[in-house]
Amino acid sequence: MTSSKVYLITGGNRGIGFELVKELSKDENNFVIATVRDPSKNDEFKVFSESKKNVSAVKLDFDKDSDIDGLGGQLGKLTDKVDVFISNAGISDAYHEVVEASKEDYFTHYRVNALAPVFIFQKVYPFLKKSDIKKAVFVSTAACSFSEFLPLRVSAYGSSKAALNFSVLQLSSELVNEGFTIFAAHPGMVSSDMGKVGLEKLPQIVPDIEKYFADSLVVITPEQSALGLSKVIEASDSQYNGKFYYYDGSAHNF
């Protein structure tokens, strides 16, 4: 159906996801499909996507099983394969210690950050199998690292992303013999809408936050994050499988 290099990006209408769409669609040989909750919403993404022949959108609300179940049908109308799947959509809106976090904090973060990416990958898998590239990149976070633990009081967010990382490792092991390259990526401390909330709240919760970072608390823009991630994704090969990379190209332990 298409000879272009096909990217599928979840949460492609805002923040890092939108910047990835803009960055990757600069190459007219790429066809970029973004998932959005409401494709009819008259926002910046809609204006942009309608101005680009190589950008399209599909409806996907993580809270609706019918949207996840119907994703394959929507993709099938646009392409017969997906070369690169970027699982970008996620949430981080609970800044509590473990003893204070609510059930809803945990349930919501696990549903969106840990479970939905797996269920969506299951629907995308048949399209990835038809590609010669077969890449899946799951946007994770340094905040869930075991080897470089950061006491940031984001228990629901951090643990849900740690659960996602386990699925990344599991998938990378299960599908390596099928030629897949599957890895996790940290986008950096980003001044997106979601990131700005964290940047405002975390210093209040962890007053000495800067001492937990190697240099300083470096904040980057969504554009910088997307540019870095796109370079990492483009450079990735079989050696990246089952690994954890930062947006700057450096490899880290989970």
PDB file of C-alpha atoms in Angstrom:
ATOM      1  CA  MET A   1       0.000   0.000   0.000  1.00  0.00           C
ATOM      2  CA  THR A   2       2.896   2.363   0.747  1.00  0.00           C
ATOM      3  CA  SER A   3       6.602   2.351  -0.010  1.00  0.00           C
ATOM      4  CA  SER A   4       7.280   5.091   2.538  1.00  0.00           C
ATOM      5  CA  LYS A   5       8.913   4.514   5.891  1.00  0.00           C
ATOM      6  CA  VAL A   6       5.921   4.365   8.206  1.00  0.00           C
ATOM      7  CA  TYR A   7       6.031   5.694  11.758  1.00  0.00           C
ATOM      8  CA  LEU A   8       3.255   5.289  14.301  1.00  0.00           C
ATOM      9  CA  ILE A   9       3.416   7.628  17.303  1.00  0.00           C
ATOM     10  CA  THR A  10       0.989   7.481  20.215  1.00  0.00           C
ATOM     11  CA  GLY A  11       0.028  10.807  21.744  1.00  0.00           C
ATOM     12  CA  GLY A  12       1.175  12.623  18.631  1.00  0.00           C
ATOM     13  CA  ASN A  13      -0.895  15.776  18.979  1.00  0.00           C
ATOM     14  CA  ARG A  14       0.944  17.492  21.846  1.00  0.00           C
ATOM     15  CA  GLY A  15       4.243  17.818  23.657  1.00  0.00           C
ATOM     16  CA  ILE A  16       7.068  15.493  22.690  1.00  0.00           C
ATOM     17  CA  GLY A  17       4.761  13.430  20.487  1.00  0.00           C
ATOM     18  CA  PHE A  18       3.762  16.397  18.345  1.00  0.00           C
ATOM     19  CA  GLU A  19       7.380  17.483  18.007  1.00  0.00           C
ATOM     20  CA  LEU A  20       8.306  13.958  16.907  1.00  0.00           C
ATOM     21  CA  VAL A  21       5.584  14.141  14.271  1.00  0.00           C
ATOM     22  CA  LYS A  22       6.939  17.452  13.018  1.00  0.00           C
ATOM     23  CA  GLU A  23      10.550  16.282  13.051  1.00  0.00           C
ATOM     24  CA  LEU A  24       9.960  12.945  11.317  1.00  0.00           C
ATOM     25  CA  SER A  25       7.581  14.367   8.713  1.00  0.00           C
ATOM     26  CA  LYS A  26      10.277  16.755   7.464  1.00  0.00           C
ATOM     27  CA  ASP A  27      11.451  13.834   5.358  1.00  0.00           C
ATOM     28  CA  GLU A  28       8.816  13.465   2.662  1.00  0.00           C
ATOM     29  CA  ASN A  29       9.750   9.806   2.286  1.00  0.00           C
ATOM     30  CA  ASN A  30       8.346   9.205   5.768  1.00  0.00           C
ATOM     31  CA  PHE A  31       4.669   8.626   6.431  1.00  0.00           C
ATOM     32  CA  VAL A  32       3.816   9.568  10.017  1.00  0.00           C
ATOM     33  CA  ILE A  33       0.656   8.339  11.713  1.00  0.00           C
ATOM     34  CA  ALA A  34      -0.221   9.937  15.039  1.00  0.00           C
ATOM     35  CA  THR A  35      -2.779   8.677  17.522  1.00  0.00           C
ATOM     36  CA  VAL A  36      -4.976  11.356  19.069  1.00  0.00           C
ATOM     37  CA  ARG A  37      -7.947  11.228  21.402  1.00  0.00           C
ATOM     38  CA  ASP A  38     -10.111  13.427  19.201  1.00  0.00           C
ATOM     39  CA  PRO A  39      -9.055  13.844  15.543  1.00  0.00           C
ATOM     40  CA  SER A  40     -11.832  16.384  14.984  1.00  0.00           C
ATOM     41  CA  LYS A  41     -10.463  18.789  17.593  1.00  0.00           C
ATOM     42  CA  ASN A  42      -9.413  22.019  15.941  1.00  0.00           C
ATOM     43  CA  ASP A  43      -5.962  22.380  17.472  1.00  0.00           C
ATOM     44  CA  GLU A  44      -2.411  23.066  16.314  1.00  0.00           C
ATOM     45  CA  PHE A  45      -1.871  19.431  15.419  1.00  0.00           C
ATOM     46  CA  LYS A  46      -4.934  19.326  13.165  1.00  0.00           C
ATOM     47  CA  VAL A  47      -3.832  22.448  11.319  1.00  0.00           C
ATOM     48  CA  PHE A  48      -0.359  20.989  10.884  1.00  0.00           C
ATOM     49  CA  SER A  49      -1.492  17.523   9.809  1.00  0.00           C
ATOM     50  CA  GLU A  50      -3.893  18.935   7.227  1.00  0.00           C
ATOM     51  CA  SER A  51      -1.016  20.904   5.709  1.00  0.00           C
ATOM     52  CA  LYS A  52       1.174  17.799   5.340  1.00  0.00           C
ATOM     53  CA  LYS A  53       0.521  15.039   2.827  1.00  0.00           C
ATOM     54  CA  ASN A  54       2.669  12.601   4.802  1.00  0.00           C
ATOM     55  CA  VAL A  55       0.924  12.993   8.172  1.00  0.00           C
ATOM     56  CA  SER A  56      -2.283  11.301   9.217  1.00  0.00           C
ATOM     57  CA  ALA A  57      -4.164  10.715  12.460  1.00  0.00           C
ATOM     58  CA  VAL A  58      -6.106   7.852  13.996  1.00  0.00           C
ATOM     59  CA  LYS A  59      -8.393   8.005  16.999  1.00  0.00           C
ATOM     60  CA  LEU A  60      -7.096   6.354  20.154  1.00  0.00           C
ATOM     61  CA  ASP A  61      -8.287   6.996  23.692  1.00  0.00           C
ATOM     62  CA  PHE A  62      -6.413   4.806  26.161  1.00  0.00           C
ATOM     63  CA  ASP A  63      -9.474   4.753  28.418  1.00  0.00           C
ATOM     64  CA  LYS A  64     -11.628   3.126  25.737  1.00  0.00           C
ATOM     65  CA  ASP A  65     -11.115  -0.567  25.031  1.00  0.00           C
ATOM     66  CA  SER A  66     -13.062  -0.127  21.797  1.00  0.00           C
ATOM     67  CA  ASP A  67     -10.444   2.347  20.535  1.00  0.00           C
ATOM     68  CA  ILE A  68      -7.583  -0.022  21.316  1.00  0.00           C
ATOM     69  CA  ASP A  69      -9.427  -2.990  19.814  1.00  0.00           C
ATOM     70  CA  GLY A  70     -10.214  -0.967  16.693  1.00  0.00           C
ATOM     71  CA  LEU A  71      -6.701   0.374  16.147  1.00  0.00           C
ATOM     72  CA  GLY A  72      -5.757  -2.345  13.671  1.00  0.00           C
ATOM     73  CA  GLY A  73      -8.779  -1.567  11.537  1.00  0.00           C
ATOM     74  CA  GLN A  74      -7.910   2.127  11.435  1.00  0.00           C
ATOM     75  CA  LEU A  75      -4.285   1.438  10.557  1.00  0.00           C
ATOM     76  CA  GLY A  76      -5.311  -0.976   7.817  1.00  0.00           C
ATOM     77  CA  LYS A  77      -7.061   1.868   6.011  1.00  0.00           C
ATOM     78  CA  LEU A  78      -3.806   3.840   5.874  1.00  0.00           C
ATOM     79  CA  THR A  79      -0.996   1.322   5.530  1.00  0.00           C
ATOM     80  CA  ASP A  80      -0.185  -2.361   5.280  1.00  0.00           C
ATOM     81  CA  LYS A  81       2.877  -2.092   7.529  1.00  0.00           C
ATOM     82  CA  VAL A  82       4.448  -0.079  10.328  1.00  0.00           C
ATOM     83  CA  ASP A  83       8.221   0.268  10.283  1.00  0.00           C
ATOM     84  CA  VAL A  84       8.725   2.139  13.548  1.00  0.00           C
ATOM     85  CA  PHE A  85       6.317   2.197  16.481  1.00  0.00           C
ATOM     86  CA  ILE A  86       6.940   4.934  19.059  1.00  0.00           C
ATOM     87  CA  SER A  87       4.958   4.440  22.251  1.00  0.00           C
ATOM     88  CA  ASN A  88       5.039   8.003  23.520  1.00  0.00           C
ATOM     89  CA  ALA A  89       1.733   8.739  25.262  1.00  0.00           C
ATOM     90  CA  GLY A  90       1.786   8.704  29.044  1.00  0.00           C
ATOM     91  CA  ILE A  91       0.841  10.604  32.175  1.00  0.00           C
ATOM     92  CA  SER A  92       2.581  11.943  35.270  1.00  0.00           C
ATOM     93  CA  ASP A  93       0.276  13.888  37.522  1.00  0.00           C
ATOM     94  CA  ALA A  94       0.670  12.412  41.021  1.00  0.00           C
ATOM     95  CA  TYR A  95       3.497  13.729  43.177  1.00  0.00           C
ATOM     96  CA  HIS A  96       3.241  11.766  46.401  1.00  0.00           C
ATOM     97  CA  GLU A  97       5.270   9.468  48.590  1.00  0.00           C
ATOM     98  CA  VAL A  98       4.219   5.814  48.583  1.00  0.00           C
ATOM     99  CA  VAL A  99       2.413   6.121  51.921  1.00  0.00           C
ATOM    100  CA  GLU A 100       0.340   9.016  50.584  1.00  0.00           C
ATOM    101  CA  ALA A 101      -0.444   7.867  47.040  1.00  0.00           C
ATOM    102  CA  SER A 102      -4.044   6.863  46.381  1.00  0.00           C
ATOM    103  CA  LYS A 103      -5.376   3.763  44.675  1.00  0.00           C
ATOM    104  CA  GLU A 104      -6.561   5.983  41.847  1.00  0.00           C
ATOM    105  CA  ASP A 105      -3.043   7.387  41.412  1.00  0.00           C
ATOM    106  CA  TYR A 106      -1.661   3.891  40.942  1.00  0.00           C
ATOM    107  CA  PHE A 107      -4.522   2.460  38.882  1.00  0.00           C
ATOM    108  CA  THR A 108      -4.536   5.401  36.458  1.00  0.00           C
ATOM    109  CA  HIS A 109      -0.767   5.505  35.969  1.00  0.00           C
ATOM    110  CA  TYR A 110      -0.476   1.759  35.509  1.00  0.00           C
ATOM    111  CA  ARG A 111      -3.363   1.679  33.040  1.00  0.00           C
ATOM    112  CA  VAL A 112      -1.940   4.462  30.869  1.00  0.00           C
ATOM    113  CA  ASN A 113       1.820   4.007  31.300  1.00  0.00           C
ATOM    114  CA  ALA A 114       2.263   0.256  31.723  1.00  0.00           C
ATOM    115  CA  LEU A 115      -0.747  -1.612  30.351  1.00  0.00           C
ATOM    116  CA  ALA A 116      -2.019   0.452  27.414  1.00  0.00           C
ATOM    117  CA  PRO A 117       1.367   0.421  25.607  1.00  0.00           C
ATOM    118  CA  VAL A 118       1.403  -3.381  25.785  1.00  0.00           C
ATOM    119  CA  PHE A 119      -2.158  -3.755  24.525  1.00  0.00           C
ATOM    120  CA  ILE A 120      -1.489  -1.268  21.739  1.00  0.00           C
ATOM    121  CA  PHE A 121       1.698  -3.077  20.748  1.00  0.00           C
ATOM    122  CA  GLN A 122      -0.354  -6.269  20.417  1.00  0.00           C
ATOM    123  CA  LYS A 123      -2.502  -4.507  17.799  1.00  0.00           C
ATOM    124  CA  VAL A 124       0.492  -2.990  15.996  1.00  0.00           C
ATOM    125  CA  TYR A 125       2.540  -6.202  16.021  1.00  0.00           C
ATOM    126  CA  PRO A 126       0.984  -7.658  12.810  1.00  0.00           C
ATOM    127  CA  PHE A 127       1.892  -4.441  10.955  1.00  0.00           C
ATOM    128  CA  LEU A 128       5.441  -4.412  12.332  1.00  0.00           C
ATOM    129  CA  LYS A 129       5.943  -8.025  11.251  1.00  0.00           C
ATOM    130  CA  LYS A 130       5.451  -6.971   7.634  1.00  0.00           C
ATOM    131  CA  SER A 131       8.306  -4.465   7.838  1.00  0.00           C
ATOM    132  CA  ASP A 132      11.976  -5.086   7.171  1.00  0.00           C
ATOM    133  CA  ILE A 133      12.812  -2.607   9.953  1.00  0.00           C
ATOM    134  CA  LYS A 134      10.646  -3.777  12.878  1.00  0.00           C
ATOM    135  CA  LYS A 135      11.473  -1.148  15.496  1.00  0.00           C
ATOM    136  CA  ALA A 136       9.495  -0.423  18.650  1.00  0.00           C
ATOM    137  CA  VAL A 137      10.580   2.374  20.964  1.00  0.00           C
ATOM    138  CA  PHE A 138       8.889   2.883  24.319  1.00  0.00           C
ATOM    139  CA  VAL A 139       9.290   6.324  25.872  1.00  0.00           C
ATOM    140  CA  SER A 140      10.177   5.713  29.505  1.00  0.00           C
ATOM    141  CA  THR A 141      11.917   7.819  32.148  1.00  0.00           C
ATOM    142  CA  ALA A 142      15.054   8.034  34.257  1.00  0.00           C
ATOM    143  CA  ALA A 143      12.681   8.465  37.202  1.00  0.00           C
ATOM    144  CA  CYS A 144      12.016   4.709  37.188  1.00  0.00           C
ATOM    145  CA  SER A 145      15.657   3.644  37.163  1.00  0.00           C
ATOM    146  CA  PHE A 146      16.797   1.031  39.675  1.00  0.00           C
ATOM    147  CA  SER A 147      20.505   1.487  38.967  1.00  0.00           C
ATOM    148  CA  GLU A 148      20.407   5.298  39.137  1.00  0.00           C
ATOM    149  CA  PHE A 149      17.593   5.772  41.634  1.00  0.00           C
ATOM    150  CA  LEU A 150      16.242   9.302  42.044  1.00  0.00           C
ATOM    151  CA  PRO A 151      14.060   9.974  45.144  1.00  0.00           C
ATOM    152  CA  LEU A 152      11.597  12.187  43.300  1.00  0.00           C
ATOM    153  CA  ARG A 153       8.357  11.265  45.119  1.00  0.00           C
ATOM    154  CA  VAL A 154       6.679  10.023  41.958  1.00  0.00           C
ATOM    155  CA  SER A 155       5.748   6.568  43.207  1.00  0.00           C
ATOM    156  CA  ALA A 156       2.827   5.873  40.866  1.00  0.00           C
ATOM    157  CA  TYR A 157       4.570   7.287  37.803  1.00  0.00           C
ATOM    158  CA  GLY A 158       7.968   5.740  38.491  1.00  0.00           C
ATOM    159  CA  SER A 159       6.673   2.269  39.292  1.00  0.00           C
ATOM    160  CA  SER A 160       4.333   2.248  36.281  1.00  0.00           C
ATOM    161  CA  LYS A 161       7.230   3.106  33.970  1.00  0.00           C
ATOM    162  CA  ALA A 162       9.368   0.453  35.663  1.00  0.00           C
ATOM    163  CA  ALA A 163       6.617  -2.041  34.829  1.00  0.00           C
ATOM    164  CA  LEU A 164       6.699  -0.799  31.237  1.00  0.00           C
ATOM    165  CA  ASN A 165      10.454  -1.356  31.131  1.00  0.00           C
ATOM    166  CA  PHE A 166       9.959  -4.974  32.164  1.00  0.00           C
ATOM    167  CA  SER A 167       7.585  -5.441  29.224  1.00  0.00           C
ATOM    168  CA  VAL A 168      10.200  -3.841  26.961  1.00  0.00           C
ATOM    169  CA  LEU A 169      12.772  -6.377  28.156  1.00  0.00           C
ATOM    170  CA  GLN A 170      10.298  -9.229  27.793  1.00  0.00           C
ATOM    171  CA  LEU A 171       9.325  -8.212  24.257  1.00  0.00           C
ATOM    172  CA  SER A 172      12.949  -7.705  23.240  1.00  0.00           C
ATOM    173  CA  SER A 173      13.684 -11.264  24.340  1.00  0.00           C
ATOM    174  CA  GLU A 174      10.586 -12.832  22.816  1.00  0.00           C
ATOM    175  CA  LEU A 175      10.860 -11.152  19.409  1.00  0.00           C
ATOM    176  CA  VAL A 176      14.605 -10.921  18.826  1.00  0.00           C
ATOM    177  CA  ASN A 177      14.570 -13.980  16.577  1.00  0.00           C
ATOM    178  CA  GLU A 178      11.904 -12.317  14.413  1.00  0.00           C
ATOM    179  CA  GLY A 179      14.279  -9.444  13.679  1.00  0.00           C
ATOM    180  CA  PHE A 180      12.754  -6.879  16.034  1.00  0.00           C
ATOM    181  CA  THR A 181      14.660  -4.063  17.719  1.00  0.00           C
ATOM    182  CA  ILE A 182      12.834  -3.030  20.879  1.00  0.00           C
ATOM    183  CA  PHE A 183      14.166  -0.595  23.461  1.00  0.00           C
ATOM    184  CA  ALA A 184      13.214   2.068  25.994  1.00  0.00           C
ATOM    185  CA  ALA A 185      14.122   5.747  25.708  1.00  0.00           C
ATOM    186  CA  HIS A 186      14.327   8.560  28.254  1.00  0.00           C
ATOM    187  CA  PRO A 187      13.216  11.879  26.679  1.00  0.00           C
ATOM    188  CA  GLY A 188      14.966  14.103  29.221  1.00  0.00           C
ATOM    189  CA  MET A 189      13.538  16.620  31.670  1.00  0.00           C
ATOM    190  CA  VAL A 190      11.199  18.308  29.216  1.00  0.00           C
ATOM    191  CA  SER A 191       9.298  21.587  29.508  1.00  0.00           C
ATOM    192  CA  SER A 192       6.152  20.126  27.954  1.00  0.00           C
ATOM    193  CA  ASP A 193       2.760  20.806  29.553  1.00  0.00           C
ATOM    194  CA  MET A 194       3.155  17.660  31.653  1.00  0.00           C
ATOM    195  CA  GLY A 195       6.793  18.367  32.411  1.00  0.00           C
ATOM    196  CA  LYS A 196       6.130  21.931  33.546  1.00  0.00           C
ATOM    197  CA  VAL A 197       3.845  20.655  36.300  1.00  0.00           C
ATOM    198  CA  GLY A 198       6.594  18.381  37.565  1.00  0.00           C
ATOM    199  CA  LEU A 199       9.212  21.120  37.328  1.00  0.00           C
ATOM    200  CA  GLU A 200       6.989  23.301  39.495  1.00  0.00           C
ATOM    201  CA  LYS A 201       6.046  20.686  42.080  1.00  0.00           C
ATOM    202  CA  LEU A 202       9.163  18.541  42.494  1.00  0.00           C
ATOM    203  CA  PRO A 203      11.419  21.259  44.004  1.00  0.00           C
ATOM    204  CA  GLN A 204       8.706  21.869  46.604  1.00  0.00           C
ATOM    205  CA  ILE A 205       8.563  18.172  47.474  1.00  0.00           C
ATOM    206  CA  VAL A 206      12.308  17.491  47.171  1.00  0.00           C
ATOM    207  CA  PRO A 207      14.045  20.774  48.139  1.00  0.00           C
ATOM    208  CA  ASP A 208      17.543  19.395  47.460  1.00  0.00           C
ATOM    209  CA  ILE A 209      16.569  17.864  44.115  1.00  0.00           C
ATOM    210  CA  GLU A 210      19.587  19.210  42.212  1.00  0.00           C
ATOM    211  CA  LYS A 211      22.076  17.173  44.248  1.00  0.00           C
ATOM    212  CA  TYR A 212      20.611  13.991  42.769  1.00  0.00           C
ATOM    213  CA  PHE A 213      21.673  14.961  39.257  1.00  0.00           C
ATOM    214  CA  ALA A 214      25.197  14.512  37.941  1.00  0.00           C
ATOM    215  CA  ASP A 215      25.582  18.104  36.791  1.00  0.00           C
ATOM    216  CA  SER A 216      22.616  20.408  37.055  1.00  0.00           C
ATOM    217  CA  LEU A 217      18.916  20.064  36.561  1.00  0.00           C
ATOM    218  CA  VAL A 218      18.992  20.415  32.785  1.00  0.00           C
ATOM    219  CA  VAL A 219      15.621  21.246  31.293  1.00  0.00           C
ATOM    220  CA  ILE A 220      15.122  20.901  27.545  1.00  0.00           C
ATOM    221  CA  THR A 221      12.315  21.866  25.209  1.00  0.00           C
ATOM    222  CA  PRO A 222       9.993  19.360  23.531  1.00  0.00           C
ATOM    223  CA  GLU A 223      11.718  20.250  20.251  1.00  0.00           C
ATOM    224  CA  GLN A 224      15.148  19.376  21.658  1.00  0.00           C
ATOM    225  CA  SER A 225      13.840  16.135  23.107  1.00  0.00           C
ATOM    226  CA  ALA A 226      12.179  15.110  19.847  1.00  0.00           C
ATOM    227  CA  LEU A 227      15.291  15.908  17.827  1.00  0.00           C
ATOM    228  CA  GLY A 228      17.428  13.833  20.174  1.00  0.00           C
ATOM    229  CA  LEU A 229      14.987  10.931  20.240  1.00  0.00           C
ATOM    230  CA  SER A 230      14.648  10.926  16.454  1.00  0.00           C
ATOM    231  CA  LYS A 231      18.438  10.690  16.113  1.00  0.00           C
ATOM    232  CA  VAL A 232      18.564   7.808  18.600  1.00  0.00           C
ATOM    233  CA  ILE A 233      15.770   5.999  16.767  1.00  0.00           C
ATOM    234  CA  GLU A 234      17.406   6.510  13.379  1.00  0.00           C
ATOM    235  CA  ALA A 235      20.784   5.292  14.674  1.00  0.00           C
ATOM    236  CA  SER A 236      19.343   2.264  16.452  1.00  0.00           C
ATOM    237  CA  ASP A 237      20.115  -1.241  15.250  1.00  0.00           C
ATOM    238  CA  SER A 238      20.015  -4.747  16.691  1.00  0.00           C
ATOM    239  CA  GLN A 239      22.562  -3.749  19.360  1.00  0.00           C
ATOM    240  CA  TYR A 240      19.941  -1.470  20.912  1.00  0.00           C
ATOM    241  CA  ASN A 241      17.553  -4.352  21.524  1.00  0.00           C
ATOM    242  CA  GLY A 242      16.583  -4.669  25.180  1.00  0.00           C
ATOM    243  CA  LYS A 243      18.516  -1.535  26.165  1.00  0.00           C
ATOM    244  CA  PHE A 244      17.692   1.830  27.744  1.00  0.00           C
ATOM    245  CA  TYR A 245      18.862   4.938  25.882  1.00  0.00           C
ATOM    246  CA  TYR A 246      18.651   8.609  26.752  1.00  0.00           C
ATOM    247  CA  TYR A 247      17.662  11.264  24.215  1.00  0.00           C
ATOM    248  CA  ASP A 248      21.332  12.306  23.979  1.00  0.00           C
ATOM    249  CA  GLY A 249      22.324   8.867  22.690  1.00  0.00           C
ATOM    250  CA  SER A 250      23.903   7.595  25.901  1.00  0.00           C
ATOM    251  CA  ALA A 251      23.124   4.060  27.089  1.00  0.00           C
ATOM    252  CA  HIS A 252      22.054   3.453  30.692  1.00  0.00           C
ATOM    253  CA  ASN A 253      21.124   0.532  32.889  1.00  0.00           C
ATOM    254  CA  PHE A 254      17.484   0.004  33.776  1.00  0.00           C
TER     255      PHE A 254
END
